[in-house]
Amino acid sequence: MTTKPDTIKISIMEKEEISATHADLYVTIKGTSLVSGSEAMKKAKEVNQLIEALTSLGLKSEAFFLQGVHLEQTGGALLKSSNAVYRLKIRCEDLEKLAAILDVISSQKNATLERIEWRYDEDETRQQLLSRALENAKKKAQQVAHALGVNLIGVYDYLETPMDDEAPRFQMQAAPMFRGAAAPAEQNLEMDIQHTKTLHLHVDIWYRVSEFQD
């Protein structure tokens, strides 16, 4: 065990709950034709149909990212008798529109929502946690030093440990999250349309102290 002579150790834990500010929706779309590259966004009928429906909600073209195309051969010539599965990421910047976006996706019989990834603007909150932790650590160190009859003369060592604790999410009884119009009516479609997580910051500070004061 490493010793730190002539020090007192102060440990502080701060936390703050924050809400998601935007989300990425991952959708697969089964198409009846194969179009590769950026042209798939316009020329693959099923993909374009979904994008146009979402654009009518106010989503911009920058919100759609084609992540890949998977070919499903059903027999015969490879390209002539194959279905294409398009993997699309949709960025929802305004969570007020998320319910409407989910409604549009569920109305597309060839579309499947695979998952939602929640995104956070957390830099400012992390800075606030650090400021609070350092301020509270210093106050506590001053109180301890005064009670012990010594003075603080500096910092010997410092360690901070950030942690994230996400709130539990509603999970479907079967994956994927939901399909479009082909989904059974009794399937559980319960899910979050807002999400939170808690930021934790644990700070350990070893303060150097003087000898006992007379």
Tab-separated table of C-alpha atoms in Angstrom:
chain	number	residue	atom	x	y	z
A	1	MET	CA	0.000	0.000	0.000
A	2	THR	CA	1.394	3.406	-0.975
A	3	THR	CA	1.762	5.731	1.990
A	4	LYS	CA	1.285	9.468	1.804
A	5	PRO	CA	2.879	10.925	4.941
A	6	ASP	CA	1.781	14.240	6.414
A	7	THR	CA	-1.488	14.236	4.463
A	8	ILE	CA	-5.196	13.996	5.069
A	9	LYS	CA	-7.433	12.313	2.501
A	10	ILE	CA	-10.751	13.880	1.526
A	11	SER	CA	-13.291	11.977	-0.582
A	12	ILE	CA	-16.253	13.713	-2.218
A	13	MET	CA	-19.045	12.307	-4.383
A	14	GLU	CA	-21.227	14.597	-6.532
A	15	LYS	CA	-24.036	13.581	-8.869
A	16	GLU	CA	-26.517	15.182	-11.258
A	17	GLU	CA	-29.368	13.727	-13.303
A	18	ILE	CA	-29.619	14.935	-16.893
A	19	SER	CA	-32.140	14.283	-19.658
A	20	ALA	CA	-31.334	13.203	-23.172
A	21	THR	CA	-31.255	16.087	-25.625
A	22	HIS	CA	-31.436	14.064	-28.837
A	23	ALA	CA	-31.498	10.470	-30.038
A	24	ASP	CA	-30.300	8.202	-32.837
A	25	LEU	CA	-32.825	5.702	-34.183
A	26	TYR	CA	-31.488	2.621	-35.966
A	27	VAL	CA	-33.882	1.268	-38.569
A	28	THR	CA	-33.686	-1.570	-41.068
A	29	ILE	CA	-35.768	-1.376	-44.241
A	30	LYS	CA	-36.427	-4.364	-46.454
A	31	GLY	CA	-36.426	-3.307	-50.094
A	32	THR	CA	-37.466	-5.091	-53.268
A	33	SER	CA	-34.595	-3.642	-55.293
A	34	LEU	CA	-30.870	-3.232	-54.767
A	35	VAL	CA	-29.387	0.263	-54.937
A	36	SER	CA	-25.956	0.907	-53.472
A	37	GLY	CA	-24.174	4.044	-52.363
A	38	SER	CA	-25.792	7.407	-51.735
A	39	GLU	CA	-28.301	6.794	-54.527
A	40	ALA	CA	-30.110	4.338	-52.263
A	41	MET	CA	-31.556	7.245	-50.297
A	42	LYS	CA	-33.414	8.416	-53.411
A	43	LYS	CA	-33.808	5.380	-55.675
A	44	ALA	CA	-34.601	2.573	-53.242
A	45	LYS	CA	-38.388	2.935	-53.114
A	46	GLU	CA	-38.941	1.756	-49.552
A	47	VAL	CA	-36.081	3.846	-48.166
A	48	ASN	CA	-37.156	6.961	-50.006
A	49	GLN	CA	-40.753	6.455	-48.898
A	50	LEU	CA	-39.709	6.480	-45.240
A	51	ILE	CA	-37.399	9.461	-45.674
A	52	GLU	CA	-40.087	11.510	-47.423
A	53	ALA	CA	-42.579	10.739	-44.652
A	54	LEU	CA	-40.091	11.821	-41.983
A	55	THR	CA	-39.058	14.897	-43.946
A	56	SER	CA	-42.676	16.037	-43.786
A	57	LEU	CA	-42.231	16.179	-39.986
A	58	GLY	CA	-39.419	18.685	-40.393
A	59	LEU	CA	-36.383	16.386	-40.412
A	60	LYS	CA	-33.629	17.588	-42.723
A	61	SER	CA	-31.599	15.500	-45.149
A	62	GLU	CA	-28.646	15.659	-42.749
A	63	ALA	CA	-30.643	13.599	-40.257
A	64	PHE	CA	-30.430	10.428	-42.381
A	65	PHE	CA	-27.348	8.215	-42.622
A	66	LEU	CA	-27.215	5.055	-44.722
A	67	GLN	CA	-24.946	2.732	-42.764
A	68	GLY	CA	-25.005	-0.299	-44.992
A	69	VAL	CA	-26.887	-2.574	-47.376
A	70	HIS	CA	-27.302	-6.317	-46.898
A	71	LEU	CA	-28.188	-8.590	-49.800
A	72	GLU	CA	-30.638	-11.459	-49.241
A	73	GLN	CA	-30.599	-14.020	-52.043
A	74	THR	CA	-33.844	-15.879	-52.623
A	75	GLY	CA	-32.671	-18.095	-55.471
A	76	GLY	CA	-31.757	-17.718	-59.117
A	77	ALA	CA	-29.480	-14.978	-60.370
A	78	LEU	CA	-27.878	-13.140	-57.460
A	79	LEU	CA	-28.920	-9.565	-58.206
A	80	LYS	CA	-32.169	-10.217	-60.048
A	81	SER	CA	-33.791	-12.348	-57.363
A	82	SER	CA	-32.423	-10.764	-54.192
A	83	ASN	CA	-33.924	-8.510	-51.561
A	84	ALA	CA	-31.884	-5.710	-50.050
A	85	VAL	CA	-31.978	-4.768	-46.383
A	86	TYR	CA	-30.954	-1.155	-45.804
A	87	ARG	CA	-29.551	-0.055	-42.449
A	88	LEU	CA	-30.478	3.534	-41.707
A	89	LYS	CA	-29.578	5.809	-38.801
A	90	ILE	CA	-31.982	8.671	-38.145
A	91	ARG	CA	-30.930	11.575	-35.926
A	92	CYS	CA	-33.762	13.116	-33.914
A	93	GLU	CA	-32.557	16.520	-32.714
A	94	ASP	CA	-35.945	17.567	-31.341
A	95	LEU	CA	-37.301	14.977	-28.918
A	96	GLU	CA	-40.706	16.656	-29.078
A	97	LYS	CA	-40.988	14.982	-32.499
A	98	LEU	CA	-39.877	11.533	-31.369
A	99	ALA	CA	-43.377	10.145	-30.839
A	100	ALA	CA	-44.394	11.286	-34.336
A	101	ILE	CA	-41.228	9.762	-35.824
A	102	LEU	CA	-41.960	6.426	-34.144
A	103	ASP	CA	-45.500	6.576	-35.482
A	104	VAL	CA	-44.224	7.080	-39.037
A	105	ILE	CA	-41.751	4.203	-38.743
A	106	SER	CA	-44.415	1.868	-37.355
A	107	SER	CA	-46.688	2.726	-40.284
A	108	GLN	CA	-44.094	1.494	-42.813
A	109	LYS	CA	-44.641	-2.243	-43.258
A	110	ASN	CA	-41.067	-2.847	-44.474
A	111	ALA	CA	-39.373	-0.848	-41.702
A	112	THR	CA	-38.098	-2.212	-38.387
A	113	LEU	CA	-36.884	-0.069	-35.501
A	114	GLU	CA	-33.931	-1.972	-34.042
A	115	ARG	CA	-32.948	0.323	-31.180
A	116	ILE	CA	-32.733	3.884	-29.885
A	117	GLU	CA	-29.478	5.376	-28.628
A	118	TRP	CA	-29.931	8.395	-26.369
A	119	ARG	CA	-27.524	11.326	-26.663
A	120	TYR	CA	-26.693	13.972	-24.082
A	121	ASP	CA	-25.067	17.405	-23.935
A	122	GLU	CA	-23.151	16.708	-20.746
A	123	ASP	CA	-19.896	18.690	-20.877
A	124	GLU	CA	-21.256	21.681	-18.950
A	125	THR	CA	-22.797	19.450	-16.282
A	126	ARG	CA	-19.513	17.579	-15.838
A	127	GLN	CA	-17.679	20.885	-15.339
A	128	GLN	CA	-20.245	21.931	-12.723
A	129	LEU	CA	-19.827	18.619	-10.901
A	130	LEU	CA	-16.056	19.084	-10.836
A	131	SER	CA	-16.326	22.649	-9.527
A	132	ARG	CA	-18.719	21.553	-6.758
A	133	ALA	CA	-16.564	18.590	-5.809
A	134	LEU	CA	-13.393	20.671	-5.539
A	135	GLU	CA	-15.107	23.407	-3.556
A	136	ASN	CA	-16.681	20.941	-1.127
A	137	ALA	CA	-13.441	18.996	-0.766
A	138	LYS	CA	-11.548	22.152	0.144
A	139	LYS	CA	-14.176	23.163	2.730
A	140	LYS	CA	-14.114	19.716	4.293
A	141	ALA	CA	-10.296	19.652	4.338
A	142	GLN	CA	-10.226	23.038	6.086
A	143	GLN	CA	-12.693	21.795	8.720
A	144	VAL	CA	-10.690	18.617	9.338
A	145	ALA	CA	-7.374	20.482	9.486
A	146	HIS	CA	-8.792	22.991	11.963
A	147	ALA	CA	-10.147	20.232	14.180
A	148	LEU	CA	-6.785	18.439	14.108
A	149	GLY	CA	-4.809	21.581	14.826
A	150	VAL	CA	-2.828	21.620	11.578
A	151	ASN	CA	-2.714	23.852	8.493
A	152	LEU	CA	-3.242	22.945	4.860
A	153	ILE	CA	-0.043	23.625	2.923
A	154	GLY	CA	-0.761	22.066	-0.484
A	155	VAL	CA	-2.043	19.075	-2.434
A	156	TYR	CA	-0.063	15.833	-2.438
A	157	ASP	CA	-2.217	13.773	-4.816
A	158	TYR	CA	-5.508	13.989	-6.697
A	159	LEU	CA	-7.772	11.365	-8.277
A	160	GLU	CA	-11.146	11.760	-9.980
A	161	THR	CA	-13.414	8.934	-11.123
A	162	PRO	CA	-16.400	9.770	-13.376
A	163	MET	CA	-19.266	7.292	-13.712
A	164	ASP	CA	-22.558	7.206	-15.613
A	165	ASP	CA	-25.712	5.538	-14.368
A	166	GLU	CA	-28.435	5.283	-17.013
A	167	ALA	CA	-32.063	4.924	-16.034
A	168	PRO	CA	-33.679	1.542	-16.761
A	169	ARG	CA	-35.248	1.351	-20.204
A	170	PHE	CA	-38.448	-0.278	-21.289
A	171	GLN	CA	-37.563	-3.444	-23.170
A	172	MET	CA	-39.702	-5.336	-25.605
A	173	GLN	CA	-40.430	-8.952	-24.875
A	174	ALA	CA	-39.023	-9.806	-28.290
A	175	ALA	CA	-36.443	-8.122	-30.499
A	176	PRO	CA	-36.385	-6.063	-32.600
A	177	MET	CA	-38.088	-3.114	-30.907
A	178	PHE	CA	-40.954	-3.059	-33.343
A	179	ARG	CA	-41.833	-3.579	-36.954
A	180	GLY	CA	-44.193	-1.597	-39.083
A	181	ALA	CA	-47.727	-2.514	-40.046
A	182	ALA	CA	-46.854	-6.217	-40.136
A	183	ALA	CA	-46.336	-6.358	-36.327
A	184	PRO	CA	-48.919	-8.397	-34.369
A	185	ALA	CA	-51.493	-6.206	-32.663
A	186	GLU	CA	-50.808	-7.801	-29.270
A	187	GLN	CA	-47.041	-7.150	-29.346
A	188	ASN	CA	-45.786	-4.950	-26.495
A	189	LEU	CA	-44.573	-1.692	-28.040
A	190	GLU	CA	-43.877	0.099	-24.758
A	191	MET	CA	-40.729	2.249	-24.908
A	192	ASP	CA	-39.175	5.470	-23.718
A	193	ILE	CA	-39.745	8.700	-25.589
A	194	GLN	CA	-37.500	10.534	-23.119
A	195	HIS	CA	-34.551	9.226	-21.182
A	196	THR	CA	-32.311	10.267	-18.324
A	197	LYS	CA	-29.020	9.266	-16.801
A	198	THR	CA	-27.128	10.284	-13.695
A	199	LEU	CA	-23.574	11.591	-13.884
A	200	HIS	CA	-21.401	10.748	-10.886
A	201	LEU	CA	-18.020	12.193	-9.990
A	202	HIS	CA	-15.913	10.731	-7.177
A	203	VAL	CA	-12.943	12.861	-6.132
A	204	ASP	CA	-10.125	11.818	-3.792
A	205	ILE	CA	-7.683	14.540	-2.709
A	206	TRP	CA	-4.713	14.103	-0.391
A	207	TYR	CA	-3.914	17.475	1.215
A	208	ARG	CA	-0.459	18.120	2.624
A	209	VAL	CA	-0.592	19.399	6.183
A	210	SER	CA	1.782	21.111	8.582
A	211	GLU	CA	2.929	19.898	11.936
A	212	PHE	CA	0.619	20.429	14.897
A	213	GLN	CA	0.248	24.082	15.781
A	214	ASP	CA	0.780	25.303	19.325
